[in-house]
PDB file of C-alpha atoms in Angstrom:
ATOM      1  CA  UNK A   1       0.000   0.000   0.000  1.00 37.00           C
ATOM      2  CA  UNK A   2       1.358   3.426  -1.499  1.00 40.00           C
ATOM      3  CA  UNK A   3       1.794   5.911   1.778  1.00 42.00           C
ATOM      4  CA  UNK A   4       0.475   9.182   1.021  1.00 43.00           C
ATOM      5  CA  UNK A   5       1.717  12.777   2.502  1.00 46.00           C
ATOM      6  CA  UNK A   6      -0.983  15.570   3.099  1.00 48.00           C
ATOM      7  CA  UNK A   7      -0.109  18.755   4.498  1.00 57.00           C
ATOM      8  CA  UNK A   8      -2.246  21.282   5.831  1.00 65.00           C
ATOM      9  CA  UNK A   9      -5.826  19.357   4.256  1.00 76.00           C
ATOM     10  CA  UNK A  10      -8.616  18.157   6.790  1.00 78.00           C
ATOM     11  CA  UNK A  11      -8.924  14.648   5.297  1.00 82.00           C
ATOM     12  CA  UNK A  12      -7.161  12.275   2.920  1.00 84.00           C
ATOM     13  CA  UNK A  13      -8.613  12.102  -0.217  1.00 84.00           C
ATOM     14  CA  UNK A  14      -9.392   8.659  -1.673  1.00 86.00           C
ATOM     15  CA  UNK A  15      -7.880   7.711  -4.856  1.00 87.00           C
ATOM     16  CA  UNK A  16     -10.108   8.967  -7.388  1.00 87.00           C
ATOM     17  CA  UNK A  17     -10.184  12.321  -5.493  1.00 87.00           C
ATOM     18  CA  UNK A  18      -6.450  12.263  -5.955  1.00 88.00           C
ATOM     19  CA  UNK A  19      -6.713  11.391  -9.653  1.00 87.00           C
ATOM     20  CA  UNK A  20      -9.456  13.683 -10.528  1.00 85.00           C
ATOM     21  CA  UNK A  21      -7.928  16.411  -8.743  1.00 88.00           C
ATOM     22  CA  UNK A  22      -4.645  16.104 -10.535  1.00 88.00           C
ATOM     23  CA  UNK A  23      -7.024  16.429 -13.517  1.00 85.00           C
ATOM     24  CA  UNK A  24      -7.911  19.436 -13.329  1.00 84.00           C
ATOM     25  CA  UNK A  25      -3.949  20.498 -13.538  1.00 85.00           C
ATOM     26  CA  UNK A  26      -3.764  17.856 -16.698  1.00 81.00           C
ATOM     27  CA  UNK A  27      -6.795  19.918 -18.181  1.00 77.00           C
ATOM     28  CA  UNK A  28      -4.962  23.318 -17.860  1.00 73.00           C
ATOM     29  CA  UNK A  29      -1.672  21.484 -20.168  1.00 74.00           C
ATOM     30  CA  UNK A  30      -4.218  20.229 -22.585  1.00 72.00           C
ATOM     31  CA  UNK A  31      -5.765  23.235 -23.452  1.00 65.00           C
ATOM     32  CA  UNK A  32      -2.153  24.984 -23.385  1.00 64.00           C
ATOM     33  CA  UNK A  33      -1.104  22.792 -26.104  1.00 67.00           C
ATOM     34  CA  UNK A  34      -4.435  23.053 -28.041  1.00 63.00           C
ATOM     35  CA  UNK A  35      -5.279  26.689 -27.776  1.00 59.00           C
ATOM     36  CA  UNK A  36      -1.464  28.330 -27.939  1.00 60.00           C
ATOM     37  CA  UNK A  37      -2.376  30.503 -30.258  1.00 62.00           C
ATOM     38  CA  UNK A  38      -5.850  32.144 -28.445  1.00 70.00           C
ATOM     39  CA  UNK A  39      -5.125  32.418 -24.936  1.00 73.00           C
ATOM     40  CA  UNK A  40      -9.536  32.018 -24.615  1.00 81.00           C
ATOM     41  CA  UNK A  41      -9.244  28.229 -25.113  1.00 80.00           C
ATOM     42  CA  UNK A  42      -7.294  27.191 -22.233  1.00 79.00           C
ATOM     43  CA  UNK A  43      -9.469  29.297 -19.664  1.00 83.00           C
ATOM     44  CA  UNK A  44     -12.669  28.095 -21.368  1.00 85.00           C
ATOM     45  CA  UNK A  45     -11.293  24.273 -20.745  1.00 83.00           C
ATOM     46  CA  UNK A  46     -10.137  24.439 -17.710  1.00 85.00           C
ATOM     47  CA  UNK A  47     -13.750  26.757 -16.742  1.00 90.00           C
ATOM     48  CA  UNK A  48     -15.502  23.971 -17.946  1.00 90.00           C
ATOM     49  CA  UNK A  49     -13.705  21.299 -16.318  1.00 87.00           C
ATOM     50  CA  UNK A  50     -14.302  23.418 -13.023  1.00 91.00           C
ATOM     51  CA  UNK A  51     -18.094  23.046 -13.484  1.00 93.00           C
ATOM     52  CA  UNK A  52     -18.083  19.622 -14.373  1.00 92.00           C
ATOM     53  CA  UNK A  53     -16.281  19.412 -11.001  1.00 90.00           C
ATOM     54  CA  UNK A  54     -17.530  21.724  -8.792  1.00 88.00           C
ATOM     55  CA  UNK A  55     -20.223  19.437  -6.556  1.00 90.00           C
ATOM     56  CA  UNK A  56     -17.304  17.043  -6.036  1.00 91.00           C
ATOM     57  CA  UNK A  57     -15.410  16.121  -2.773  1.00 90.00           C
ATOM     58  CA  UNK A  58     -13.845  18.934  -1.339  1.00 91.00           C
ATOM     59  CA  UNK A  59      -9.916  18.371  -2.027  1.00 90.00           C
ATOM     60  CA  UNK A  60     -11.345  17.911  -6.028  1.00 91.00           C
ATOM     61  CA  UNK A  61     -12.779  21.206  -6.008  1.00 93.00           C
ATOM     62  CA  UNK A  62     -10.240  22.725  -4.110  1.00 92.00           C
ATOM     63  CA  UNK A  63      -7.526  22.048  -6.714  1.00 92.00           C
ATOM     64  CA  UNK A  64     -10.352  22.842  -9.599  1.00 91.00           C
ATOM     65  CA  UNK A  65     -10.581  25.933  -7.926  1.00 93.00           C
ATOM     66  CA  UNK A  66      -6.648  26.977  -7.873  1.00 92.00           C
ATOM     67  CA  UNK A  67      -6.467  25.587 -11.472  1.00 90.00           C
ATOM     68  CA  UNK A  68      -9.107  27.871 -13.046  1.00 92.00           C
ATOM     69  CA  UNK A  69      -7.913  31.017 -10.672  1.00 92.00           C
ATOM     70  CA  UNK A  70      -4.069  30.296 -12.699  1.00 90.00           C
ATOM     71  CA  UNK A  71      -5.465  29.845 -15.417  1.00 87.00           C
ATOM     72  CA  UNK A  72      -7.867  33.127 -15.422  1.00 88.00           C
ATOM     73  CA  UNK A  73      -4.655  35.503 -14.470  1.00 87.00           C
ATOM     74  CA  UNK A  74      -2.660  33.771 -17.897  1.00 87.00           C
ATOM     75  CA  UNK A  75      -5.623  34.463 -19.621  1.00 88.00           C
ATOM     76  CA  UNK A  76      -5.123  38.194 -18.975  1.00 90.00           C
ATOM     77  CA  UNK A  77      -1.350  38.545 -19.728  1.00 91.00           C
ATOM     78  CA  UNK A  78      -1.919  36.314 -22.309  1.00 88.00           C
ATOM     79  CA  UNK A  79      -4.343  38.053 -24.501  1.00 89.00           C
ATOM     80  CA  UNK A  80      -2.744  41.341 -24.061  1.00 93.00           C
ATOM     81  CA  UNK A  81       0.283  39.814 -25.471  1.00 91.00           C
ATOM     82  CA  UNK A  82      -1.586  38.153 -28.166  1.00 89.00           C
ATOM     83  CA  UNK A  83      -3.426  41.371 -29.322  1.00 92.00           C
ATOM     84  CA  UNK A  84      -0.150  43.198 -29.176  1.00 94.00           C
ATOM     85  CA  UNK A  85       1.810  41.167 -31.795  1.00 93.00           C
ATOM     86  CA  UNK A  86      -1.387  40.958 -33.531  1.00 92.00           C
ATOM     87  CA  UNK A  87      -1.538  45.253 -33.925  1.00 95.00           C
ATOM     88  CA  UNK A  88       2.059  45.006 -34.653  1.00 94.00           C
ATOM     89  CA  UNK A  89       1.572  42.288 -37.508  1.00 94.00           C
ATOM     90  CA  UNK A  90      -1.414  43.498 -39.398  1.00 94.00           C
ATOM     91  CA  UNK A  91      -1.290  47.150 -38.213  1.00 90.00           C
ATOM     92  CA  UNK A  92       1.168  50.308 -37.684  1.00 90.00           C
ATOM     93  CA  UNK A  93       1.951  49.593 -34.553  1.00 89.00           C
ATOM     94  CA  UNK A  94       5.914  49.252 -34.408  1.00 93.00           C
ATOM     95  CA  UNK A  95       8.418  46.576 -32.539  1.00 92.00           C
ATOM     96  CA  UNK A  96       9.123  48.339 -29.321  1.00 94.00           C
ATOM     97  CA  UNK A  97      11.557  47.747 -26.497  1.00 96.00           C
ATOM     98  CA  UNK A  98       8.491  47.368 -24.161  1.00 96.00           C
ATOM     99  CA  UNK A  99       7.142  44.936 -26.550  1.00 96.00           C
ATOM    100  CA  UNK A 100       9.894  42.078 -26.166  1.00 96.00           C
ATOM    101  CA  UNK A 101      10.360  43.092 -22.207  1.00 97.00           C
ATOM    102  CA  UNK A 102       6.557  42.454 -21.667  1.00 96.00           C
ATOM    103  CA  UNK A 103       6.691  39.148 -24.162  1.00 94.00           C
ATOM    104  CA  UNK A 104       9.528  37.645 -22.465  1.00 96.00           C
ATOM    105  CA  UNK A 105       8.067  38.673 -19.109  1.00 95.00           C
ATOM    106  CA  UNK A 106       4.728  36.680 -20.443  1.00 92.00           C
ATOM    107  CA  UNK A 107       6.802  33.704 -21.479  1.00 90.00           C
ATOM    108  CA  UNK A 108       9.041  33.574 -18.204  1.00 93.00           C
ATOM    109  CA  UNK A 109       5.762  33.133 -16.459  1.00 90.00           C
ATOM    110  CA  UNK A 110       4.021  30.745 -18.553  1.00 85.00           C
ATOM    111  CA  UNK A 111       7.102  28.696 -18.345  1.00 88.00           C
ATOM    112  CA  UNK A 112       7.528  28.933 -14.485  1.00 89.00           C
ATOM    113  CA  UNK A 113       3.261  28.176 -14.466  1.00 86.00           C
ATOM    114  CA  UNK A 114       3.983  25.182 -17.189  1.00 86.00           C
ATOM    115  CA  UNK A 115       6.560  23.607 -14.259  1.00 90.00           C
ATOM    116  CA  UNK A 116       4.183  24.155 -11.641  1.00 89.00           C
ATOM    117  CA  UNK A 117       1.367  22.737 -13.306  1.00 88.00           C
ATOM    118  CA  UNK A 118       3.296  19.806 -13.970  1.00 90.00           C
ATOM    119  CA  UNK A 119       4.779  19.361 -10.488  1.00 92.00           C
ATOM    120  CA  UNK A 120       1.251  19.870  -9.312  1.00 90.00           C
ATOM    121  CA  UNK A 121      -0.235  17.366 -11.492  1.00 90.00           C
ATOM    122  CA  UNK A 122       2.217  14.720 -10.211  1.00 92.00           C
ATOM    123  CA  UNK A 123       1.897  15.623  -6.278  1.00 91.00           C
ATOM    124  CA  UNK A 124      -1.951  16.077  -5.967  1.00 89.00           C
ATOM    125  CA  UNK A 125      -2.205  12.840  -7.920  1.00 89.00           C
ATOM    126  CA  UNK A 126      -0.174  10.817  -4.863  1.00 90.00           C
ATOM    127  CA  UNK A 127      -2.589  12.846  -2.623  1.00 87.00           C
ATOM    128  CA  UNK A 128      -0.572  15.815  -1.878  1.00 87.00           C
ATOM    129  CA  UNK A 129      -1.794  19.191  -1.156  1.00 88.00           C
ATOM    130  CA  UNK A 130       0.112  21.746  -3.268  1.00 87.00           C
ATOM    131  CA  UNK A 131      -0.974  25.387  -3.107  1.00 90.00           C
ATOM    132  CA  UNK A 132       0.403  27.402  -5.586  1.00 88.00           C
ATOM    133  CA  UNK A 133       1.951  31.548  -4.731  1.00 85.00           C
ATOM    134  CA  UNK A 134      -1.025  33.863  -4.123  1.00 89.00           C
ATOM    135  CA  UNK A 135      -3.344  31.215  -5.584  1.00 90.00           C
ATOM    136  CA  UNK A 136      -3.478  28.765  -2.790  1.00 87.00           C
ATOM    137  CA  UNK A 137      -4.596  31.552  -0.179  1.00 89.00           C
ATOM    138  CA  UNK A 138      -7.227  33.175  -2.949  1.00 93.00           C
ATOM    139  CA  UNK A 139      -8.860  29.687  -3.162  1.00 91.00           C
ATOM    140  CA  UNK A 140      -8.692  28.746   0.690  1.00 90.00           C
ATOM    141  CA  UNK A 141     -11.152  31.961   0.487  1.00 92.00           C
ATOM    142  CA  UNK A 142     -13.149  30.612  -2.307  1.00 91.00           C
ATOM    143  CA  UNK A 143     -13.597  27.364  -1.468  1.00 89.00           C
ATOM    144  CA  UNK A 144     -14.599  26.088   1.842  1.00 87.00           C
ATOM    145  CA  UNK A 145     -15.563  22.576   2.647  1.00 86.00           C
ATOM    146  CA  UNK A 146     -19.249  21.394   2.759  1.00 78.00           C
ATOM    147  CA  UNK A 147     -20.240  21.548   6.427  1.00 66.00           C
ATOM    148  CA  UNK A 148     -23.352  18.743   7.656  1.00 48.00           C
ATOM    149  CA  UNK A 149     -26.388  20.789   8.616  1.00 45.00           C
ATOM    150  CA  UNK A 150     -28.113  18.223  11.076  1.00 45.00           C
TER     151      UNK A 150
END
């Protein structure tokens, strides 16, 4: 029998908790590798893999919950980024130093949220809690565990 680590959870998730959970962080890669070029796609996926999720055991929607709230700040760097080189391609808008700064400051994080979502993926599925930087707090307010109303 596999021994499984949770830190800072109120239960240990059962097995399919821990695979649907890490999921929702597989969901998130998908839609990266399918929707690259509209930044829309991948929160739309992951969004909709939230809902589909959402009346699930707690640590599932927890994770569901931190997955969508990284994917929806992408989404806004993202599309700015993606509108940018599109005004620069098929309009006058000129190559600018603040151009490439803010593109390789978009791709630095995408990268660093790529390794996360991977290491993420591969913890929650052994039953790990992971909470991301400033998106593990957000969702500790978001999502609070079903209480019992007897």
């Amino acid at each position: 029998m596999r021994r499984r680590q949770i830190t800072n959870f109120p239960y240990q998730p059962s097995d399919s908790e821990c695979e649907k959970a890490s999921n929702s962080y597989l969901m998130s890669l998908v839609a990266v590798v399918a929707g690259l070029p509209l930044p829309i796609l991948n929160l739309i996926a992951t969004f909709f893999f939230y809902i589909a999720n959402r009346n699930k055991p707690y640590f599932v929607r927890w994770h569901c919950t931190q997955a969508l709230l990284s994917q929806f700040a992408l989404f806004f760097m993202n599309s700015y980024s993606f509108w940018w080189t599109v005004s620069i391609l098929f309009g006058d808008v000129k190559f600018t130093n603040e151009y490439f700064a803010y593109v390789l400051t978009v791709i630095v994080v995408n990268i660093i949220e790529l390794i996360s979502t991977i290491y993420a993926a591969v913890q929650v599925r052994k039953g790990i809690h992971i909470k991301f930087f400033f998106f593990g707090g957000l969702t500790d307010l978001i999502c609070k565990p079903k209480t019992l109303h007897l």
